[in-house]
Amino acid sequence: MSRLLAESELPVELSTFAAVDAAYPVEIAKCYEALKRRLPVLIECEKELSPYVYKSLRDRLKADGTRCLYLDGRAAADLPPPPQGAGLVATMIHQIREIVRGAVGERIVVLPHLDILGTSMGGGGLGSEARELIPLLYENPEVLWLGFKDPAFPLPPPIENLFPAREQIFGVPRDRLRYLVTQREARKLGRGGFDPYALYKHVSGVNAIRLRRLLGSLTGEDYPADAAPAIAQLRTATLTTDVELPQVDIDKDIGGYGPVKDRLKAEILQILAAKDQLSDPAAITRIESLIPRGMIFWGPPGTGKTLFAKAMATSLGAAVTIVSGPELKSKWVGESEENLRAVFMKARKSAPAVIVFDELDSFAGARTNQSSSSGVEHSMVNQLLTEMDGFRKEELVFVVGTTNFAESLDPALLRPGRFEFALHIPYPNGEDRRAILAVHDKRLGLKMTDEAMDAAVKRTEELVPGPSGGTHYSGDHLQALCRQLARMRMRENTNEAPTVATDVDRAIEQYLEMPKLTKHEELVVATHEAGHAVSALSCKHLSPIDRISIRGDIGGALGYVKYSDPAHRYVVTYSQLRDTICTLYGGREAEALVFNEISTGSASDVEHATRIARSLVENYGDGGTELGVAMWEHDRNTPISEAARAKIDTQIVKILETERTRCREILETQRPLLIAMRDLLIEKKVLDRKAFSHLTETTHG
Ligand code: ATP
């Protein structure tokens, strides 16, 4: 079955009334049937639509003799006049009172502005109008009500409950679109026939009246070869405030993260693209039911979660709304569900749309115990799920929630049909960092040489320096580094020259507040780090050393030894852990050996070593003959006896002492290397593997 329609199949002319009739025949018929059965009806539609929907209904009712009384706040001929000076709302309430206390007969009483009358007040309370109105609405069960409300305004439940029949009219159903485009307008949208499905994607959230207005204002030639400019005209007009049409190319603007991109493409983008090629409505509906509507992008701050959401939107031609979870929550406390409803309404009107809830866990956190989740959070989650359930399958509205930890989310959110798709965006690895740096290098015209790029990739493997540092480099940090380089180049007037490796180091270190050590302090720190390094060189199960520094550029640490990424990340062996303990003592033992005195600088090393030794005994079966191979980890349900605890502690100390002694022996034998390494460190402050290789060849080996 083809989706393409010949021009002659489309209407020549179309009045606004006829368009509303043509767009919503099913909805209007349902309302009509309910009213015929004398059920009060509530129609939820945008304000501009309600007079037209009402007229369509009234015409049908009139045809079989039913009359309506329309209460829009103006004086009505057959009702007593309102008190002098009464405003719109007071007049409506006055008229409603007259009606429920008088005789209306078979007439249907129409309340076109029920939302204005009954808007609930913040904090879940009722406005004074609602309080006056509710008893009136229930006073006379003979009255048959037809109410209209705008979807942006919630109604207090007592008012909503008055209406057993409710109908929501939103956007335009896809299969009705063909009746809403005239021949003249279709000519502006391309040649070779009109494809309502292709148009639908761009205007699904626009109601029939706005759609007619937008189509009527289309300019441009007839039968253009390329429909894109005409579609773009329509698309821009559908955007409401606070939404943007992003321009982020998933391949060009996002560096690295190949597997993340592949998954996003495979699970969403390619499926939607395939759908666009289909012509069988049944097959299209089948695909639509399979596409995840909610997605979680999780990972540390600044790794590009929002950027990915924007790239996804760009590929879909979708608008993006970014909502901050904490901000929404603080508003929520005073203003009930309205905020969230408004967010969804706006997005749906601008569909295709992606709504990004940043820090979703701020209100949708896992409820670990009763006290940790407030009523506010609970109702926000419920409202979020209600809104997500409210989309039609064919509406292209996606919800992306970002969070640092997927497991921190309320599991109710993660069920199929909700946020069923979780995409992990971790800190970038070396390859990713190279690609991200390349994106910003190009954007900022840094002209990085290959060596500069290698240096930047290598240096950003370390933790972010500075007092606020201590985390790994994220995409955000890498962008900041490139911007720093760009500013430096501008200041130094070197925009035309390539960026070299030393520039990268300077950019990283330029404004770091490094501790100023005295000569003796520097000697101690250098001895300490050289001790770690030399002991590590004798431990065969450890990864090679990448870098040794005594520059004090990582938050809090005066010096460090950095090892390269282990070849096996997931399998950690017993020997590796023993070697790690041994090298952790390297700093302390070197100080003891050289100065016959130790500083407090090894406290965290000792702590770390003790933690590993404890794990070895308690978790990994290094219990010796007394404790055997058992899991001794402290567990509240199986208390450990005092005697066993004492044995555990003895075994831990035994392991630690064995490794400390081994370390001491290594350093004693390697003393010349220790001293040479220390002196080189004092001279250079930072050594990479190449810089000390001559020492290990000559002195060591
Ligand atoms: P947060 O969790 O703090 O909200 P986020 O994960 O949403 O952060 P973004 O705001 O998307 O991170 O990223 C911040 C900026 O970092 C982006 O605007 C972009 O310039 C840069 N960036 C992050 N990742 C990448 C990447 N992979 N490629 C290019 N630039 C990136």
XYZ file of C-alpha atoms and ligand atoms in Angstrom:
732
model
C 0.000 0.000 0.000
C 1.472 3.355 -1.004
C 1.427 6.348 1.282
C 1.652 8.774 -1.615
C -1.514 10.619 -2.574
C -2.236 12.218 -5.923
C -2.996 15.931 -5.809
C -6.533 15.253 -6.999
C -7.220 13.208 -3.856
C -6.735 16.297 -1.688
C -9.361 18.980 -0.973
C -9.294 22.130 -3.105
C -10.511 24.433 -0.355
C -10.917 23.909 3.363
C -12.545 26.161 5.951
C -11.274 26.085 9.541
C -14.550 24.529 10.694
C -14.325 21.855 8.035
C -10.713 21.194 9.021
C -11.613 20.596 12.676
C -14.445 18.312 11.584
C -12.092 16.417 9.320
C -9.292 16.166 11.865
C -11.191 14.850 14.848
C -14.258 12.924 13.644
C -13.663 10.031 16.038
C -13.192 12.208 19.097
C -16.171 14.417 18.307
C -18.407 11.415 17.616
C -17.446 9.901 20.968
C -18.365 13.113 22.787
C -21.641 13.282 20.902
C -22.532 9.704 21.803
C -21.749 10.299 25.474
C -23.883 13.447 25.589
C -26.736 11.582 23.919
C -26.498 9.099 26.784
C -26.612 12.139 29.111
C -23.097 11.639 30.435
C -21.240 14.840 31.343
C -18.303 15.260 28.950
C -14.918 16.907 29.529
C -12.908 17.795 26.436
C -9.240 18.520 26.915
C -7.922 20.595 24.043
C -6.028 23.789 23.440
C -7.994 26.995 23.982
C -7.943 28.013 20.330
C -9.516 24.707 19.373
C -12.412 24.574 21.815
C -14.868 26.972 20.036
C -14.461 24.961 16.834
C -14.862 21.588 18.500
C -17.874 22.984 20.300
C -19.427 24.223 17.055
C -18.957 20.863 15.408
C -20.630 19.124 18.353
C -23.393 21.715 18.567
C -24.238 21.283 14.900
C -24.715 17.568 15.391
C -26.749 18.041 18.559
C -28.878 20.725 16.912
C -29.702 18.338 14.087
C -31.536 16.136 16.519
C -33.092 18.914 18.540
C -30.755 19.205 21.574
C -29.929 22.734 22.609
C -26.891 24.077 24.438
C -26.328 26.942 26.828
C -22.847 28.425 26.396
C -21.452 30.098 29.520
C -18.373 32.050 28.558
C -18.763 34.919 31.014
C -20.880 37.142 28.795
C -24.458 38.009 29.748
C -26.874 35.318 28.540
C -30.299 36.315 27.242
C -32.285 33.795 29.254
C -30.432 34.169 32.582
C -30.765 36.952 35.161
C -27.974 39.540 34.786
C -24.917 39.192 37.047
C -24.337 41.686 39.892
C -23.040 45.102 38.824
C -19.312 45.096 38.110
C -18.883 41.299 38.298
C -15.827 40.077 36.398
C -15.665 37.215 33.977
C -15.231 34.475 36.556
C -17.798 35.930 38.967
C -20.297 36.170 36.093
C -19.732 32.557 35.143
C -20.181 31.383 38.712
C -23.292 33.529 39.054
C -24.736 31.984 35.909
C -23.899 28.463 37.010
C -25.662 29.138 40.295
C -28.754 30.373 38.490
C -28.734 27.296 36.299
C -28.355 24.646 38.971
C -31.049 26.319 41.025
C -33.449 26.906 38.155
C -34.735 24.835 35.327
C -32.506 24.142 32.376
C -34.590 21.373 30.888
C -32.835 19.191 28.374
C -30.249 21.798 27.553
C -26.595 20.987 27.750
C -24.648 23.515 29.806
C -21.321 24.304 28.190
C -18.408 25.536 30.304
C -15.749 26.560 27.781
C -13.383 27.870 30.463
C -13.582 25.211 33.111
C -9.816 25.450 33.590
C -9.970 29.132 34.482
C -12.803 28.492 36.888
C -11.236 25.562 38.570
C -7.495 26.006 38.389
C -6.049 24.499 41.494
C -3.771 26.656 43.531
C -0.158 25.807 44.326
C 0.597 23.284 47.022
C -2.428 21.175 46.199
C -4.923 23.600 47.746
C -8.019 24.857 46.007
C -8.519 28.354 44.678
C -11.463 30.341 46.019
C -13.297 29.985 42.685
C -12.861 26.220 42.737
C -14.176 26.102 46.267
C -17.259 28.006 45.242
C -17.713 26.083 42.037
C -17.396 22.477 43.204
C -20.530 22.334 45.379
C -22.495 24.093 42.622
C -21.455 21.581 39.999
C -22.683 18.731 42.151
C -25.848 20.466 43.354
C -28.200 19.508 40.565
C -27.666 16.076 39.045
C -30.167 16.902 36.301
C -27.758 19.295 34.634
C -25.764 17.819 31.753
C -22.334 19.487 31.600
C -19.986 19.839 28.679
C -16.669 21.228 29.903
C -13.546 22.315 28.057
C -10.105 22.595 29.544
C -6.685 23.399 28.183
C -4.158 20.576 28.742
C -1.699 23.023 30.262
C -3.971 23.555 33.280
C -4.739 20.798 35.720
C -8.196 20.551 37.248
C -8.794 19.681 40.882
C -9.916 16.029 41.094
C -13.431 16.867 42.422
C -14.093 18.811 39.228
C -12.547 16.212 36.965
C -14.548 13.470 38.651
C -17.784 15.155 37.661
C -17.126 14.001 34.110
C -17.361 10.279 33.468
C -16.652 10.857 29.771
C -13.354 12.542 28.880
C -11.737 13.115 25.540
C -8.297 14.460 24.810
C -7.729 16.200 21.516
C -4.085 16.817 20.818
C -2.128 17.514 17.650
C -3.521 15.807 14.587
C -3.892 12.033 14.239
C -1.584 10.811 11.516
C -4.292 9.131 9.447
C -6.301 12.374 9.320
C -3.522 14.556 8.003
C -4.436 13.821 4.383
C -7.778 15.612 4.878
C -6.128 18.766 6.168
C -3.859 19.723 3.324
C -5.251 21.420 0.236
C -4.013 20.857 -3.269
C -2.439 24.292 -3.364
C -0.476 23.631 -0.161
C 0.638 20.156 -1.199
C 2.200 21.700 -4.290
C 4.568 23.670 -2.031
C 5.666 20.469 -0.298
C 7.299 18.718 -3.220
C 6.471 16.909 -6.387
C 5.313 13.454 -7.400
C 2.487 13.182 -4.888
C 1.850 14.069 -1.263
C 3.142 11.869 1.554
C 1.175 12.573 4.747
C 3.440 10.321 6.797
C 6.507 12.319 5.858
C 4.799 15.566 6.788
C 3.359 14.155 9.993
C 6.774 13.694 11.519
C 7.299 17.456 11.555
C 3.870 18.646 12.680
C 2.494 15.879 14.882
C 1.977 18.143 17.874
C 0.258 20.961 16.020
C -3.524 21.111 16.273
C -5.696 21.344 13.168
C -6.233 25.087 13.409
C -2.584 25.965 13.818
C -1.685 23.506 11.124
C -4.082 25.186 8.702
C -2.571 28.526 9.592
C 0.971 27.268 9.064
C 0.141 25.600 5.775
C -1.697 28.711 4.574
C 1.398 30.824 5.185
C 3.780 28.563 3.232
C 5.734 30.475 0.646
C 8.010 29.321 -2.138
C 7.656 27.815 -5.558
C 5.202 25.072 -6.505
C 6.522 21.524 -6.924
C 10.021 22.235 -5.586
C 12.657 19.572 -6.254
C 13.622 19.732 -2.609
C 10.888 19.894 0.012
C 13.339 20.683 2.829
C 12.955 24.493 2.828
C 9.164 24.248 2.984
C 9.361 21.662 5.769
C 11.861 23.881 7.593
C 9.380 26.789 7.404
C 6.719 24.640 9.010
C 9.127 23.183 11.526
C 10.384 26.538 12.808
C 6.825 27.717 13.262
C 6.032 24.709 15.455
C 8.699 25.568 18.002
C 7.573 27.073 21.247
C 9.693 28.974 23.743
C 12.409 27.115 25.677
C 12.932 24.575 22.944
C 15.774 24.666 20.491
C 16.634 22.832 17.324
C 20.139 21.605 18.084
C 22.865 21.160 15.492
C 25.130 18.476 16.928
C 26.431 15.888 14.505
C 26.836 12.562 16.265
C 29.950 11.686 14.263
C 31.606 15.054 13.681
C 30.864 16.878 16.927
C 31.183 14.056 19.414
C 34.635 12.575 19.724
C 35.177 8.907 20.545
C 32.613 6.662 22.219
C 32.209 4.417 19.165
C 30.231 1.722 20.985
C 27.842 4.291 22.514
C 27.213 5.854 19.126
C 26.728 2.457 17.511
C 24.151 1.458 20.061
C 22.218 4.703 19.773
C 22.213 4.379 16.006
C 21.271 0.712 15.993
C 18.504 0.918 18.558
C 16.896 4.222 17.675
C 18.186 6.151 14.703
C 18.445 3.366 12.150
C 15.078 1.948 13.145
C 13.426 5.322 12.718
C 15.167 5.846 9.399
C 13.963 2.426 8.255
C 10.464 3.365 9.348
C 10.577 6.438 7.126
C 11.133 4.156 4.135
C 8.157 1.934 4.881
C 4.811 2.406 3.228
C 2.685 -0.167 5.007
C 0.928 1.523 7.964
C 0.704 -1.786 9.853
C 4.463 -2.323 9.580
C 5.046 1.267 10.663
C 2.871 0.845 13.733
C 4.698 -2.358 14.588
C 8.046 -0.585 14.497
C 6.719 2.316 16.545
C 5.685 -0.006 19.315
C 9.270 -1.281 19.570
C 11.165 1.985 19.809
C 12.169 2.878 23.358
C 10.639 6.201 24.338
C 12.604 6.744 27.496
C 16.356 6.473 27.803
C 18.818 6.887 30.612
C 22.231 8.308 29.787
C 24.408 7.646 32.788
C 27.984 8.395 33.632
C 30.173 10.928 35.455
C 29.676 14.698 35.077
C 30.800 16.355 31.874
C 31.123 13.228 29.769
C 28.727 14.467 27.112
C 25.383 13.013 28.170
C 23.521 16.156 27.156
C 25.601 16.351 24.006
C 24.500 12.843 23.039
C 20.859 13.770 23.643
C 21.305 16.777 21.357
C 22.990 14.656 18.689
C 20.126 12.211 18.803
C 17.666 15.090 18.425
C 19.660 16.504 15.516
C 19.489 13.210 13.631
C 15.733 13.118 14.136
C 15.193 16.780 13.284
C 13.829 17.025 16.798
C 13.615 19.961 19.158
C 15.283 19.711 22.546
C 14.043 20.881 25.909
C 16.477 20.633 28.781
C 14.979 20.525 32.234
C 17.087 20.556 35.360
C 15.845 17.948 37.809
C 16.754 19.874 40.974
C 15.171 23.054 39.606
C 11.996 21.232 38.714
C 11.883 19.742 42.159
C 12.242 23.071 43.910
C 9.446 24.503 41.798
C 7.386 21.425 42.370
C 7.184 21.958 46.079
C 5.035 25.008 45.498
C 3.411 24.383 42.198
C 2.161 20.816 41.963
C 2.146 18.882 38.710
C 1.813 21.911 36.480
C 5.524 22.282 35.796
C 5.953 18.803 34.526
C 2.763 18.900 32.488
C 3.869 22.160 30.919
C 7.242 20.657 29.966
C 5.567 17.752 28.230
C 2.931 19.904 26.557
C 5.549 22.183 25.069
C 7.629 19.292 23.844
C 4.657 17.516 22.322
C 3.599 20.651 20.489
C 7.070 20.924 18.993
C 7.368 17.199 18.201
C 9.571 15.531 17.111
C 11.102 16.415 20.416
C 13.573 15.177 22.981
C 13.061 16.157 26.599
C 16.211 15.914 28.686
C 15.806 15.635 32.435
C 19.230 16.497 33.785
C 19.990 14.832 37.100
C 16.873 12.733 36.986
C 17.889 11.088 40.265
C 17.319 14.379 42.088
C 13.638 13.534 42.130
C 13.480 9.983 40.855
C 16.009 8.385 43.149
C 15.713 4.796 44.301
C 13.623 4.557 47.417
C 15.929 2.645 49.678
C 13.941 3.352 52.781
C 10.765 5.128 53.735
C 12.378 8.277 55.030
C 14.603 8.938 52.029
C 11.826 9.742 49.594
C 9.393 12.517 50.107
C 5.830 12.664 48.951
C 6.887 15.302 46.472
C 9.336 12.969 44.765
C 6.829 10.172 44.683
C 4.203 12.285 42.978
C 6.784 13.682 40.535
C 7.749 10.169 39.459
C 4.102 9.227 39.071
C 3.382 12.340 37.056
C 6.408 11.691 34.865
C 5.195 8.177 34.128
C 1.655 9.399 33.488
C 2.927 11.952 31.002
C 5.085 9.343 29.262
C 2.142 6.966 29.029
C 0.117 9.783 27.492
C 2.004 9.914 24.163
C 0.458 8.393 21.112
C 2.713 5.728 19.625
C 3.224 7.730 16.464
C 4.208 10.925 18.270
C 7.961 11.297 18.215
C 8.641 12.437 21.727
C 11.596 10.954 23.572
C 12.540 11.404 27.162
C 16.183 11.236 28.177
C 17.105 11.188 31.829
C 20.715 11.809 32.797
C 22.247 10.635 36.020
C 25.646 9.821 37.436
C 24.609 6.365 38.588
C 21.949 4.272 36.887
C 21.476 2.246 40.034
C 20.471 5.359 41.937
C 17.193 5.527 40.023
C 13.803 4.336 41.129
C 13.522 0.864 39.521
C 9.903 1.652 38.600
C 11.313 3.974 35.949
C 13.423 1.313 34.310
C 10.684 -1.106 33.308
C 9.995 -1.832 29.638
C 7.976 0.872 27.969
C 9.417 3.498 30.305
C 13.133 4.250 30.525
C 13.942 0.863 29.099
C 17.246 1.755 27.551
C 20.296 2.728 29.612
C 23.369 4.007 27.860
C 26.591 4.213 29.832
C 28.830 7.174 29.012
C 31.966 6.686 31.136
C 35.095 8.798 31.384
C 36.783 8.769 27.985
C 39.586 6.255 27.430
C 42.769 7.121 25.525
C 41.201 6.635 22.123
C 38.136 8.674 23.086
C 40.285 11.459 24.517
C 42.256 11.646 21.303
C 39.055 11.929 19.290
C 37.527 14.530 21.642
C 40.724 16.588 21.593
C 40.674 16.346 17.787
C 37.111 17.748 17.682
C 38.104 20.775 19.749
C 41.513 21.131 18.083
C 39.718 21.525 14.778
C 37.006 23.773 16.134
C 39.492 26.113 17.808
C 42.155 25.927 15.084
C 44.891 24.782 17.480
C 46.885 22.942 14.797
C 48.175 20.402 17.327
C 51.161 18.411 16.123
C 51.127 14.618 16.471
C 53.466 14.895 19.451
C 51.282 17.530 21.067
C 48.278 15.280 20.589
C 50.153 12.305 22.059
C 51.260 14.428 25.001
C 47.730 15.675 25.614
C 46.290 12.172 25.467
C 48.946 10.942 27.863
C 48.699 13.800 30.346
C 44.956 13.611 30.492
C 45.223 10.006 31.531
C 46.220 11.406 34.906
C 43.751 12.936 37.268
C 42.683 16.522 36.712
C 45.213 18.651 38.596
C 44.492 21.468 40.944
C 42.519 21.819 44.142
C 39.225 20.941 42.489
C 40.862 18.076 40.622
C 41.173 14.493 41.598
C 38.721 13.162 39.029
C 39.509 11.703 35.644
C 39.385 13.942 32.598
C 35.910 14.193 31.071
C 34.997 15.613 27.665
C 34.215 18.826 29.458
C 37.733 19.011 30.945
C 39.272 18.258 27.564
C 37.293 21.045 25.988
C 38.453 23.354 28.799
C 42.066 22.365 28.125
C 41.705 23.189 24.424
C 40.130 26.531 25.248
C 43.016 27.236 27.598
C 45.430 26.468 24.760
C 43.494 28.749 22.431
C 43.651 31.632 24.912
C 47.352 31.069 25.409
C 47.920 31.180 21.653
C 45.960 34.360 21.372
C 47.844 36.005 24.235
C 51.187 34.953 22.851
C 50.195 35.784 19.317
C 51.072 32.318 18.037
C 47.807 31.573 16.270
C 49.534 30.649 13.052
C 52.076 28.278 14.613
C 51.326 24.658 15.463
C 50.570 23.725 19.071
C 53.445 21.628 20.403
C 53.792 19.215 23.320
C 55.289 21.754 25.722
C 52.326 24.062 25.081
C 50.047 21.306 26.367
C 52.094 21.000 29.565
C 52.117 24.754 30.013
C 48.361 24.993 29.500
C 47.773 22.338 32.142
C 50.178 23.807 34.640
C 49.935 27.507 34.020
C 47.649 28.495 36.834
C 48.199 25.628 39.179
C 49.021 26.609 42.684
C 51.795 24.170 43.437
C 53.097 23.754 46.955
C 56.454 25.475 47.506
C 58.702 22.905 49.146
C 61.918 23.625 51.005
C 65.050 21.877 49.774
C 64.810 19.315 52.540
C 61.122 18.698 51.973
C 61.811 18.164 48.311
C 64.521 15.663 49.222
C 62.081 13.725 51.402
C 59.330 13.715 48.759
C 61.777 12.696 46.027
C 63.184 9.878 48.166
C 59.680 8.717 48.947
C 58.562 8.600 45.289
C 61.854 7.076 44.159
C 61.273 4.389 46.821
C 57.894 3.517 45.302
C 59.372 3.482 41.822
C 62.429 1.367 42.611
C 60.463 -1.224 44.557
C 57.924 -1.345 41.721
C 60.706 -2.032 39.211
C 61.541 -5.211 41.131
C 57.955 -6.396 41.370
C 57.283 -8.410 38.251
C 53.510 -8.504 38.482
C 52.886 -4.780 38.260
C 52.231 -2.624 35.193
C 55.158 -0.517 33.993
C 55.633 2.977 35.384
C 54.406 5.776 33.126
C 55.329 8.819 35.096
C 56.850 9.917 38.389
C 56.224 13.427 39.656
C 57.162 15.535 42.650
C 55.526 18.646 41.274
C 52.518 18.495 43.591
C 50.069 19.136 40.788
C 47.423 16.590 41.719
C 45.007 17.834 44.376
C 46.534 17.122 47.779
C 49.439 14.856 46.766
C 53.000 16.206 46.823
C 54.193 13.491 44.492
C 53.012 10.326 42.778
C 54.043 7.371 40.696
C 51.637 6.601 37.900
C 51.465 3.142 36.395
C 50.182 2.434 32.899
C 46.804 0.750 32.446
C 47.098 -2.924 33.312
C 46.960 -5.321 30.391
C 44.167 -7.212 32.135
C 41.663 -5.001 33.818
C 39.182 -7.541 35.000
C 41.365 -10.356 36.258
C 43.431 -9.291 39.246
C 45.791 -11.904 40.641
C 47.010 -12.660 44.105
C 50.620 -11.887 43.102
C 49.594 -8.459 41.793
C 48.006 -7.613 45.125
C 51.070 -8.772 47.071
C 53.317 -6.720 44.777
C 51.065 -3.705 45.236
C 51.386 -3.965 49.013
C 55.152 -4.250 48.661
C 55.456 -1.089 46.526
C 53.073 0.833 48.767
C 55.742 0.469 51.452
C 58.377 1.770 49.012
C 58.027 5.411 50.080
C 58.143 4.734 53.771
C 60.990 2.234 53.611
C 63.081 4.517 51.392
C 62.694 7.354 53.902
C 63.632 5.007 56.730
C 66.634 3.711 54.825
C 68.009 7.084 53.744
C 67.111 9.311 56.713
C 66.637 6.769 59.447
C 63.412 8.610 60.054
C 59.962 8.556 58.500
C 57.514 11.347 57.688
C 53.741 11.311 57.852
C 53.606 11.193 54.059
C 53.147 7.427 54.028
C 49.934 7.356 56.067
C 47.670 6.832 53.093
C 50.055 4.238 51.607
C 49.924 2.229 54.825
C 46.172 2.574 54.951
C 45.860 1.370 51.373
C 48.199 -1.569 51.995
C 46.210 -2.562 55.077
C 42.966 -2.484 53.108
C 44.409 -4.801 50.478
C 45.812 -7.170 53.095
C 42.435 -7.246 54.841
C 40.708 -8.142 51.594
C 43.273 -10.854 50.968
C 42.486 -12.446 54.314
C 38.774 -11.770 54.575
C 37.648 -12.165 50.985
C 40.252 -13.935 48.921
C 41.146 -16.842 51.126
C 44.653 -15.854 52.247
C 43.903 -16.959 55.783
C 46.968 -19.093 56.379
C 46.664 -22.461 58.083
C 44.621 -21.124 60.983
C 41.843 -19.426 59.040
C 41.908 -21.466 55.855
C 40.145 -20.400 52.679
C 36.951 -18.807 53.823
C 34.978 -15.626 53.414
C 35.562 -13.740 56.612
C 34.189 -10.475 55.457
C 32.271 -8.771 58.191
C 28.609 -9.446 57.675
C 25.947 -8.390 60.125
C 24.029 -11.631 59.730
C 26.947 -13.909 60.561
C 28.947 -12.360 63.369
C 32.596 -13.360 63.572
C 33.844 -14.663 66.899
C 36.376 -12.685 68.914
C 38.883 -15.506 68.476
C 38.505 -15.500 64.680
C 38.763 -11.734 64.593
C 42.041 -11.873 66.475
C 43.393 -14.453 64.042
C 42.340 -12.304 61.101
C 44.215 -9.339 62.503
C 47.299 -11.457 63.143
C 47.241 -12.778 59.590
C 46.850 -9.246 58.169
C 49.860 -8.033 60.128
C 51.834 -11.070 58.966
C 51.161 -10.281 55.304
C 52.001 -6.622 55.786
C 55.231 -7.344 57.591
C 56.312 -9.891 54.990
C 55.806 -7.354 52.201
C 57.356 -4.499 54.118
C 60.457 -6.597 54.757
C 60.610 -7.644 51.105
C 60.388 -3.978 50.118
C 63.125 -2.988 52.534
C 65.403 -5.704 51.147
C 64.788 -4.573 47.570
C 65.666 -1.003 48.444
C 68.771 -1.999 50.359
C 70.067 -3.936 47.375
C 69.014 -1.211 44.947
C 70.239 1.717 47.009
C 72.385 3.217 44.192
C 69.382 3.179 41.858
C 67.214 4.728 44.585
C 69.636 7.601 45.049
C 70.123 8.109 41.319
C 66.381 8.145 40.719
C 65.875 10.575 43.594
C 68.484 12.988 42.278
C 67.079 12.845 38.779
C 63.607 13.574 40.167
C 64.890 16.599 42.064
C 66.477 17.849 38.893
C 63.588 17.213 36.481
C 60.546 17.131 38.855
C 58.708 14.868 36.436
C 60.030 11.707 34.806
C 58.352 9.588 32.192
C 59.542 6.074 31.439
C 61.992 7.219 28.788
C 63.532 9.784 31.111
C 64.731 7.227 33.652
C 65.355 4.230 31.380
C 69.097 4.980 31.278
C 69.225 4.579 35.075
C 67.673 1.168 35.059
C 69.963 0.050 32.241
C 73.213 1.220 33.809
C 72.617 1.152 37.550
C 70.164 -1.650 37.682
C 70.919 -3.854 35.117
P 26.641 16.845 33.372
O 26.513 15.456 33.889
O 27.575 17.692 34.180
O 25.342 17.497 33.031
P 27.072 16.005 30.675
O 27.543 14.592 30.752
O 25.672 16.226 30.277
O 27.425 16.754 31.995
P 27.722 17.738 28.539
O 27.070 18.938 29.130
O 27.010 17.032 27.460
O 28.065 16.742 29.696
O 29.186 18.061 28.031
C 29.861 19.230 28.403
C 30.698 19.741 27.286
O 31.856 18.929 27.153
C 30.019 19.685 25.945
O 29.381 20.874 25.660
C 31.164 19.442 24.982
O 31.688 20.630 24.524
C 32.207 18.748 25.813
N 32.210 17.304 25.512
C 31.841 16.305 26.348
N 31.994 15.125 25.739
C 32.437 15.355 24.492
C 32.767 14.531 23.374
N 32.661 13.210 23.438
N 33.189 15.136 22.248
C 33.292 16.460 22.175
N 33.015 17.290 23.191
C 32.592 16.763 24.340
